[in-house]
Each structure stands twice: as C-alpha cells, then as structure tokens.
PDB file of C-alpha atoms and ligand atoms in Angstrom:
ATOM      1  CA  MET A1488       0.000   0.000   0.000  1.00 96.00           C
ATOM      2  CA  LYS A1489       1.222   3.543  -0.712  1.00 97.00           C
ATOM      3  CA  HIS A1490       2.525   4.984   2.541  1.00 98.00           C
ATOM      4  CA  ILE A1491       4.946   7.227   4.393  1.00 98.00           C
ATOM      5  CA  PHE A1492       7.082   5.951   7.253  1.00 98.00           C
ATOM      6  CA  LYS A1493       8.770   8.465   9.546  1.00 98.00           C
ATOM      7  CA  GLN A1494      11.190   7.239  12.155  1.00 98.00           C
ATOM      8  CA  GLY A1495      10.509   8.909  15.510  1.00 97.00           C
ATOM      9  CA  SER A1496      13.053  10.118  18.040  1.00 97.00           C
ATOM     10  CA  ASP A1497      11.700   7.838  20.787  1.00 96.00           C
ATOM     11  CA  VAL A1498      11.620   4.148  19.885  1.00 92.00           C
ATOM     12  CA  LYS A1499       9.505   3.303  22.973  1.00 95.00           C
ATOM     13  CA  ALA A1500       6.700   5.747  22.134  1.00 97.00           C
ATOM     14  CA  PRO A1501       3.651   4.203  20.429  1.00 98.00           C
ATOM     15  CA  VAL A1502       3.914   4.088  16.644  1.00 98.00           C
ATOM     16  CA  LEU A1503       1.082   6.152  15.152  1.00 98.00           C
ATOM     17  CA  VAL A1504      -0.910   4.638  12.289  1.00 98.00           C
ATOM     18  CA  LEU A1505      -2.540   7.452  10.295  1.00 98.00           C
ATOM     19  CA  LEU A1506      -5.669   6.762   8.253  1.00 98.00           C
ATOM     20  CA  HIS A1507      -7.162   9.628   6.219  1.00 98.00           C
ATOM     21  CA  GLY A1508     -10.737  10.484   5.272  1.00 98.00           C
ATOM     22  CA  THR A1509     -12.379   9.912   1.865  1.00 98.00           C
ATOM     23  CA  GLY A1510     -10.481  11.763  -0.858  1.00 98.00           C
ATOM     24  CA  GLY A1511      -7.424  12.213   1.345  1.00 98.00           C
ATOM     25  CA  THR A1512      -3.862  11.010   1.103  1.00 98.00           C
ATOM     26  CA  GLU A1513      -1.106   9.774   3.371  1.00 98.00           C
ATOM     27  CA  ASN A1514       0.001  13.410   3.829  1.00 98.00           C
ATOM     28  CA  ASP A1515      -3.236  14.690   5.375  1.00 97.00           C
ATOM     29  CA  LEU A1516      -2.939  13.589   8.979  1.00 98.00           C
ATOM     30  CA  LEU A1517       0.802  14.156   9.474  1.00 98.00           C
ATOM     31  CA  PRO A1518       0.091  17.385  11.451  1.00 98.00           C
ATOM     32  CA  LEU A1519      -2.101  15.332  13.824  1.00 98.00           C
ATOM     33  CA  ALA A1520       0.810  13.014  14.587  1.00 98.00           C
ATOM     34  CA  ASP A1521       2.923  16.072  15.438  1.00 98.00           C
ATOM     35  CA  ALA A1522       0.203  17.412  17.722  1.00 98.00           C
ATOM     36  CA  VAL A1523      -0.437  14.085  19.478  1.00 98.00           C
ATOM     37  CA  SER A1524       3.036  12.605  19.875  1.00 98.00           C
ATOM     38  CA  PRO A1525       5.874  14.396  18.040  1.00 97.00           C
ATOM     39  CA  GLU A1526       8.459  11.854  19.202  1.00 97.00           C
ATOM     40  CA  SER A1527       6.579   8.850  17.806  1.00 98.00           C
ATOM     41  CA  SER A1528       7.349   6.976  14.613  1.00 98.00           C
ATOM     42  CA  VAL A1529       4.551   7.300  12.085  1.00 98.00           C
ATOM     43  CA  ILE A1530       3.164   5.010   9.422  1.00 98.00           C
ATOM     44  CA  SER A1531       0.657   6.866   7.270  1.00 98.00           C
ATOM     45  CA  ILE A1532      -1.189   4.801   4.684  1.00 98.00           C
ATOM     46  CA  ARG A1533      -3.213   5.718   1.617  1.00 98.00           C
ATOM     47  CA  GLY A1534      -6.463   3.803   1.081  1.00 98.00           C
ATOM     48  CA  ASN A1535      -6.304   1.241  -1.717  1.00 95.00           C
ATOM     49  CA  VAL A1536      -9.792   1.852  -3.127  1.00 97.00           C
ATOM     50  CA  LEU A1537     -10.736   4.699  -5.486  1.00 97.00           C
ATOM     51  CA  GLU A1538     -14.222   6.219  -5.577  1.00 97.00           C
ATOM     52  CA  ASN A1539     -14.390   8.622  -8.520  1.00 95.00           C
ATOM     53  CA  GLY A1540     -10.680   9.239  -8.069  1.00 96.00           C
ATOM     54  CA  MET A1541     -10.947   9.664  -4.282  1.00 97.00           C
ATOM     55  CA  PRO A1542      -8.870   7.284  -2.156  1.00 98.00           C
ATOM     56  CA  ARG A1543     -10.750   5.279   0.493  1.00 98.00           C
ATOM     57  CA  TYR A1544      -9.992   2.197   2.565  1.00 98.00           C
ATOM     58  CA  PHE A1545     -13.007   0.169   1.397  1.00 98.00           C
ATOM     59  CA  ARG A1546     -15.872   0.473  -1.058  1.00 98.00           C
ATOM     60  CA  ARG A1547     -19.291   1.851  -0.218  1.00 97.00           C
ATOM     61  CA  LEU A1548     -22.549   1.359  -2.060  1.00 96.00           C
ATOM     62  CA  ALA A1549     -23.868   4.806  -1.098  1.00 94.00           C
ATOM     63  CA  GLU A1550     -23.135   7.474   1.519  1.00 90.00           C
ATOM     64  CA  GLY A1551     -23.005   5.580   4.810  1.00 90.00           C
ATOM     65  CA  VAL A1552     -23.826   2.204   3.198  1.00 96.00           C
ATOM     66  CA  PHE A1553     -20.736   0.042   3.250  1.00 98.00           C
ATOM     67  CA  ASP A1554     -19.818  -2.824   0.910  1.00 98.00           C
ATOM     68  CA  LEU A1555     -19.304  -5.276   3.765  1.00 98.00           C
ATOM     69  CA  GLU A1556     -17.582  -7.943   1.681  1.00 98.00           C
ATOM     70  CA  ASP A1557     -15.008  -5.382   0.559  1.00 98.00           C
ATOM     71  CA  LEU A1558     -14.744  -3.990   4.100  1.00 98.00           C
ATOM     72  CA  VAL A1559     -13.821  -7.442   5.449  1.00 98.00           C
ATOM     73  CA  PHE A1560     -11.346  -8.041   2.600  1.00 98.00           C
ATOM     74  CA  ARG A1561      -9.704  -4.606   2.980  1.00 98.00           C
ATOM     75  CA  THR A1562      -9.532  -4.930   6.757  1.00 98.00           C
ATOM     76  CA  ARG A1563      -7.532  -8.147   6.386  1.00 98.00           C
ATOM     77  CA  GLU A1564      -5.368  -6.533   3.707  1.00 98.00           C
ATOM     78  CA  LEU A1565      -4.536  -3.626   6.052  1.00 98.00           C
ATOM     79  CA  ARG A1566      -3.879  -6.005   8.958  1.00 98.00           C
ATOM     80  CA  ASP A1567      -1.430  -7.962   6.769  1.00 98.00           C
ATOM     81  CA  PHE A1568       0.182  -4.710   5.600  1.00 98.00           C
ATOM     82  CA  LEU A1569       0.760  -3.579   9.201  1.00 98.00           C
ATOM     83  CA  ASP A1570       2.325  -6.969  10.012  1.00 98.00           C
ATOM     84  CA  GLN A1571       4.592  -6.588   6.978  1.00 98.00           C
ATOM     85  CA  VAL A1572       5.754  -2.991   7.575  1.00 98.00           C
ATOM     86  CA  ALA A1573       6.474  -3.739  11.240  1.00 98.00           C
ATOM     87  CA  VAL A1574       9.090  -6.235  10.041  1.00 98.00           C
ATOM     88  CA  GLN A1575      10.268  -4.026   7.160  1.00 98.00           C
ATOM     89  CA  TYR A1576      10.851  -0.913   9.333  1.00 98.00           C
ATOM     90  CA  GLY A1577      11.686  -2.773  12.527  1.00 97.00           C
ATOM     91  CA  PHE A1578       8.979  -1.444  14.873  1.00 97.00           C
ATOM     92  CA  ASP A1579       6.970  -3.296  17.492  1.00 97.00           C
ATOM     93  CA  ARG A1580       3.688  -4.526  15.956  1.00 98.00           C
ATOM     94  CA  HIS A1581       2.143  -4.531  19.430  1.00 97.00           C
ATOM     95  CA  ASN A1582       2.893  -0.859  20.048  1.00 98.00           C
ATOM     96  CA  LEU A1583       0.549   0.745  17.495  1.00 98.00           C
ATOM     97  CA  VAL A1584      -1.991   3.499  18.144  1.00 98.00           C
ATOM     98  CA  ALA A1585      -4.346   4.353  15.279  1.00 98.00           C
ATOM     99  CA  ILE A1586      -5.382   7.898  14.392  1.00 98.00           C
ATOM    100  CA  GLY A1587      -8.176   7.837  11.840  1.00 98.00           C
ATOM    101  CA  TYR A1588     -10.614  10.391  10.496  1.00 98.00           C
ATOM    102  CA  SER A1589     -13.983   9.494   8.963  1.00 98.00           C
ATOM    103  CA  ASN A1590     -13.392   6.662   6.460  1.00 98.00           C
ATOM    104  CA  GLY A1591      -9.974   6.127   8.090  1.00 98.00           C
ATOM    105  CA  ALA A1592     -11.612   5.936  11.528  1.00 98.00           C
ATOM    106  CA  ASN A1593     -14.044   3.381  10.097  1.00 98.00           C
ATOM    107  CA  ILE A1594     -11.318   1.044   8.830  1.00 98.00           C
ATOM    108  CA  ALA A1595      -9.492   1.458  12.173  1.00 98.00           C
ATOM    109  CA  GLY A1596     -12.773   0.519  13.895  1.00 98.00           C
ATOM    110  CA  SER A1597     -13.107  -2.469  11.594  1.00 98.00           C
ATOM    111  CA  LEU A1598      -9.607  -3.653  12.545  1.00 98.00           C
ATOM    112  CA  LEU A1599     -10.559  -3.377  16.229  1.00 98.00           C
ATOM    113  CA  PHE A1600     -13.826  -5.263  15.536  1.00 98.00           C
ATOM    114  CA  HIS A1601     -12.130  -8.119  13.644  1.00 98.00           C
ATOM    115  CA  TYR A1602      -8.645  -8.746  15.044  1.00 98.00           C
ATOM    116  CA  GLU A1603      -7.462  -8.985  18.644  1.00 97.00           C
ATOM    117  CA  GLY A1604      -4.332  -6.936  19.228  1.00 97.00           C
ATOM    118  CA  SER A1605      -4.793  -4.733  16.149  1.00 97.00           C
ATOM    119  CA  PHE A1606      -3.978  -1.605  18.144  1.00 98.00           C
ATOM    120  CA  LYS A1607      -2.981  -0.865  21.736  1.00 97.00           C
ATOM    121  CA  GLY A1608      -5.135   2.259  21.505  1.00 98.00           C
ATOM    122  CA  ALA A1609      -7.039   4.315  18.965  1.00 98.00           C
ATOM    123  CA  ILE A1610      -8.087   7.883  18.267  1.00 98.00           C
ATOM    124  CA  LEU A1611     -11.192   7.766  16.101  1.00 98.00           C
ATOM    125  CA  HIS A1612     -12.351  11.102  14.683  1.00 98.00           C
ATOM    126  CA  HIS A1613     -15.991  10.907  13.543  1.00 98.00           C
ATOM    127  CA  PRO A1614     -16.282   7.130  13.207  1.00 98.00           C
ATOM    128  CA  MET A1615     -19.377   5.059  12.365  1.00 98.00           C
ATOM    129  CA  VAL A1616     -20.227   1.478  13.342  1.00 98.00           C
ATOM    130  CA  PRO A1617     -18.158  -0.320  10.666  1.00 98.00           C
ATOM    131  CA  ILE A1618     -20.132  -3.571  10.692  1.00 98.00           C
ATOM    132  CA  ARG A1619     -22.897  -5.087  12.820  1.00 97.00           C
ATOM    133  CA  ASN A1620     -23.563  -8.584  14.136  1.00 95.00           C
ATOM    134  CA  VAL A1621     -19.946  -9.626  14.541  1.00 96.00           C
ATOM    135  CA  ALA A1622     -18.470 -10.911  17.811  1.00 97.00           C
ATOM    136  CA  LEU A1623     -15.789  -8.448  18.823  1.00 98.00           C
ATOM    137  CA  PRO A1624     -12.454  -9.729  20.145  1.00 98.00           C
ATOM    138  CA  ASP A1625     -11.430  -9.032  23.733  1.00 98.00           C
ATOM    139  CA  LEU A1626     -10.533  -5.333  23.935  1.00 98.00           C
ATOM    140  CA  THR A1627      -9.850  -5.284  27.677  1.00 97.00           C
ATOM    141  CA  GLY A1628      -7.515  -2.432  28.530  1.00 93.00           C
ATOM    142  CA  VAL A1629      -7.567  -0.863  25.062  1.00 98.00           C
ATOM    143  CA  PRO A1630      -8.124   2.901  25.421  1.00 98.00           C
ATOM    144  CA  ILE A1631     -10.157   4.476  22.633  1.00 98.00           C
ATOM    145  CA  PHE A1632     -10.851   8.186  22.067  1.00 98.00           C
ATOM    146  CA  ILE A1633     -13.899   8.980  19.950  1.00 98.00           C
ATOM    147  CA  GLY A1634     -14.320  12.510  18.633  1.00 98.00           C
ATOM    148  CA  ALA A1635     -17.859  13.154  17.437  1.00 98.00           C
ATOM    149  CA  GLY A1636     -20.205  15.946  16.412  1.00 97.00           C
ATOM    150  CA  GLU A1637     -23.546  16.505  18.129  1.00 97.00           C
ATOM    151  CA  ASN A1638     -24.683  17.750  14.726  1.00 97.00           C
ATOM    152  CA  ASP A1639     -22.662  15.427  12.482  1.00 97.00           C
ATOM    153  CA  PRO A1640     -24.987  14.459   9.604  1.00 96.00           C
ATOM    154  CA  ILE A1641     -22.750  11.524   8.519  1.00 95.00           C
ATOM    155  CA  CYS A1642     -21.933   9.989  11.900  1.00 95.00           C
ATOM    156  CA  VAL A1643     -25.087  10.762  13.861  1.00 96.00           C
ATOM    157  CA  PRO A1644     -24.892  10.829  17.687  1.00 97.00           C
ATOM    158  CA  GLN A1645     -26.990   7.659  18.100  1.00 97.00           C
ATOM    159  CA  GLU A1646     -24.461   5.762  15.999  1.00 98.00           C
ATOM    160  CA  THR A1647     -21.576   7.231  17.995  1.00 98.00           C
ATOM    161  CA  GLU A1648     -23.256   5.972  21.190  1.00 98.00           C
ATOM    162  CA  GLU A1649     -23.858   2.574  19.574  1.00 98.00           C
ATOM    163  CA  LEU A1650     -20.184   2.293  18.594  1.00 98.00           C
ATOM    164  CA  SER A1651     -19.067   3.392  22.035  1.00 98.00           C
ATOM    165  CA  GLY A1652     -21.343   0.752  23.597  1.00 98.00           C
ATOM    166  CA  LEU A1653     -20.072  -2.069  21.369  1.00 98.00           C
ATOM    167  CA  LEU A1654     -16.430  -1.211  22.134  1.00 98.00           C
ATOM    168  CA  THR A1655     -17.123  -0.812  25.860  1.00 98.00           C
ATOM    169  CA  ASP A1656     -18.954  -4.162  25.980  1.00 98.00           C
ATOM    170  CA  ALA A1657     -15.818  -5.761  24.486  1.00 98.00           C
ATOM    171  CA  GLY A1658     -13.772  -4.307  27.369  1.00 98.00           C
ATOM    172  CA  ALA A1659     -12.345  -1.176  25.777  1.00 98.00           C
ATOM    173  CA  SER A1660     -12.012   2.003  27.813  1.00 98.00           C
ATOM    174  CA  VAL A1661     -13.838   4.572  25.673  1.00 98.00           C
ATOM    175  CA  THR A1662     -13.594   8.346  26.039  1.00 98.00           C
ATOM    176  CA  LEU A1663     -16.226  10.295  24.123  1.00 98.00           C
ATOM    177  CA  HIS A1664     -15.501  13.888  23.111  1.00 98.00           C
ATOM    178  CA  TRP A1665     -18.320  15.951  21.603  1.00 98.00           C
ATOM    179  CA  GLU A1666     -18.063  18.990  19.359  1.00 97.00           C
ATOM    180  CA  ARG A1667     -20.625  20.995  17.400  1.00 97.00           C
ATOM    181  CA  PHE A1668     -18.966  21.375  14.010  1.00 97.00           C
ATOM    182  CA  GLY A1669     -20.719  18.673  12.027  1.00 97.00           C
ATOM    183  CA  HIS A1670     -18.355  16.158  10.422  1.00 97.00           C
ATOM    184  CA  ARG A1671     -15.413  18.568  10.594  1.00 96.00           C
ATOM    185  CA  LEU A1672     -12.233  17.737  12.427  1.00 97.00           C
ATOM    186  CA  THR A1673     -11.430  20.851  14.441  1.00 96.00           C
ATOM    187  CA  GLY A1674      -8.300  22.008  16.215  1.00 97.00           C
ATOM    188  CA  SER A1675     -10.016  21.693  19.589  1.00 97.00           C
ATOM    189  CA  GLU A1676     -10.884  18.045  18.878  1.00 98.00           C
ATOM    190  CA  VAL A1677      -7.235  17.358  17.991  1.00 98.00           C
ATOM    191  CA  GLU A1678      -6.143  19.114  21.210  1.00 98.00           C
ATOM    192  CA  ALA A1679      -8.527  16.933  23.226  1.00 98.00           C
ATOM    193  CA  ALA A1680      -7.162  13.815  21.511  1.00 98.00           C
ATOM    194  CA  ALA A1681      -3.587  14.921  22.237  1.00 98.00           C
ATOM    195  CA  ALA A1682      -4.368  15.489  25.935  1.00 98.00           C
ATOM    196  CA  TRP A1683      -6.092  12.093  26.097  1.00 98.00           C
ATOM    197  CA  PHE A1684      -3.060  10.425  24.452  1.00 98.00           C
ATOM    198  CA  LYS A1685      -0.608  12.038  26.880  1.00 97.00           C
ATOM    199  CA  ALA A1686      -2.666  10.926  29.881  1.00 96.00           C
ATOM    200  CA  ARG A1687      -2.988   7.335  28.589  1.00 96.00           C
ATOM    201  CA  PHE A1688       0.504   6.734  27.288  1.00 95.00           C
ATOM    202  CA  GLU A1689       2.549   9.058  29.512  1.00 84.00           C
ATOM    203  CA  GLU A1690       4.660   6.242  30.932  1.00 79.00           C
ATOM    204  CA  GLN A1691       5.809   5.406  27.398  1.00 75.00           C
ATOM    205  CA  LEU A1692       6.753   8.979  26.448  1.00 70.00           C
TER     206      LEU A1692
HETATM  207  C1  MLT B1755     -17.446   6.253   5.091  1.00 58.81           C
HETATM  208  O1  MLT B1755     -17.836   6.061   3.957  1.00 58.81           O
HETATM  209  O2  MLT B1755     -16.510   5.641   5.621  1.00 58.81           O
HETATM  210  C2  MLT B1755     -18.174   7.296   5.854  1.00 58.81           C
HETATM  211  O3  MLT B1755     -19.339   7.598   5.224  1.00 58.81           O
HETATM  212  C3  MLT B1755     -17.394   8.509   6.068  1.00 58.81           C
HETATM  213  C4  MLT B1755     -16.867   9.090   4.794  1.00 58.81           C
HETATM  214  O4  MLT B1755     -15.822   8.672   4.381  1.00 58.81           O
HETATM  215  O5  MLT B1755     -17.498   9.973   4.219  1.00 58.81           O
END
C-alpha cells in the first residue's frame, strides 16, 4: 500500500498509524501526529480503493452504506500490511496506536472489531459502526478516544453511542468527546485527543 514511514526520536513511544478520510492522502494527517506525539514513529497509509478518483480504505454502495464484503477483505489486507511494515521498518507490531478520520476511523474501527491486538489504543475522529452482528475480540484495557459531532450528519450521535457501547462491551475504555462542528475535524478536537493520548501513554513517552 502507498505509505509514508517516519522514524521517531523515541523508539519506545507508540507508533502512530494514520488513516485519512475519503479523498485524502497519506500526507493529510501528518500534522495530527505532530500534535499528538511528536516523538513517535509514524506510518501513514493511503487507502487502496478509489471512488471517482478519491482514495478510500473500502468500497461503499452509497453514503453511509458500506460494501461489507469489501470492508472485510480490505480490513484483512490492512492487517497484513501492518504486520509486513512492522518487520520491514523494525517497529513493534504490538505498540501501534491508530489515528483515523472518517473513512480512516471506520477502517481502524473495523480492525478493532475483527482482530485482537490490532492496536494498543485508537483515536477515532468521527467514526461510524463499521459492521454489525460480529463478535468483537477481547478489547480489555484498550483505550479508545472517539471525537464526534452533536450535529454530524454523517456519523449521527446515536451511531456514535452505539459504537461506544459495542467497544465498551468488548472491554475497551472509551472516552467520548463531543463537538458541534458537524463532520469537521477541528483544532479543539485534535487538542482533546492529544491530551487524552498524553494521559494514557505518559509512561511510554
Ligand atoms: C465512510 O464512507 O466511511 C463514511 O461515510 C465517512 C466518509 O468517508 O465519508
């Protein structure tokens, strides 16, 4: 998969996995990595699917209606890619924290839903429920930050609460942060995510 790897100054700090929104690229979320954990290594990945020229991580049939077969296939593909780059760049596969926005948050959520140990933590900006009626793996001790909009027309609050409930039921420790800027990712949401990250992973920084 097309990607950028940046070696961080602190090899113990969690490695940040950046996953952009629809129409984005591997460059988009690099400023978020700097805001959240400037000393971390970063692997930023471009989605492998194109929708009218716009990169995404999996196909959708319509706005908010996911192609679940492709979602499952692409989730495994991304899992395998993370396994591979961990060996290639020599970082600890078990020390990954995802930062995803929108479609990128949805594929990060799908990894958490499908594979135990995908991430040791995750920052999900405006995620949806990626798939329903699957048994989630044990997520005990996995901290997850969800940034959401009270007036987000794409990820509506009920769905945010549903996602939070599914992750919590699987043992994850979910922090919900609400904003009022629709589907937009604001500076204050990034600041909240950065403060959350520092509190959760301080001993590693
Ligand atoms: C998705 O398709 O993953 C969500 O609708 C969010 C988006 O990318 O617009």
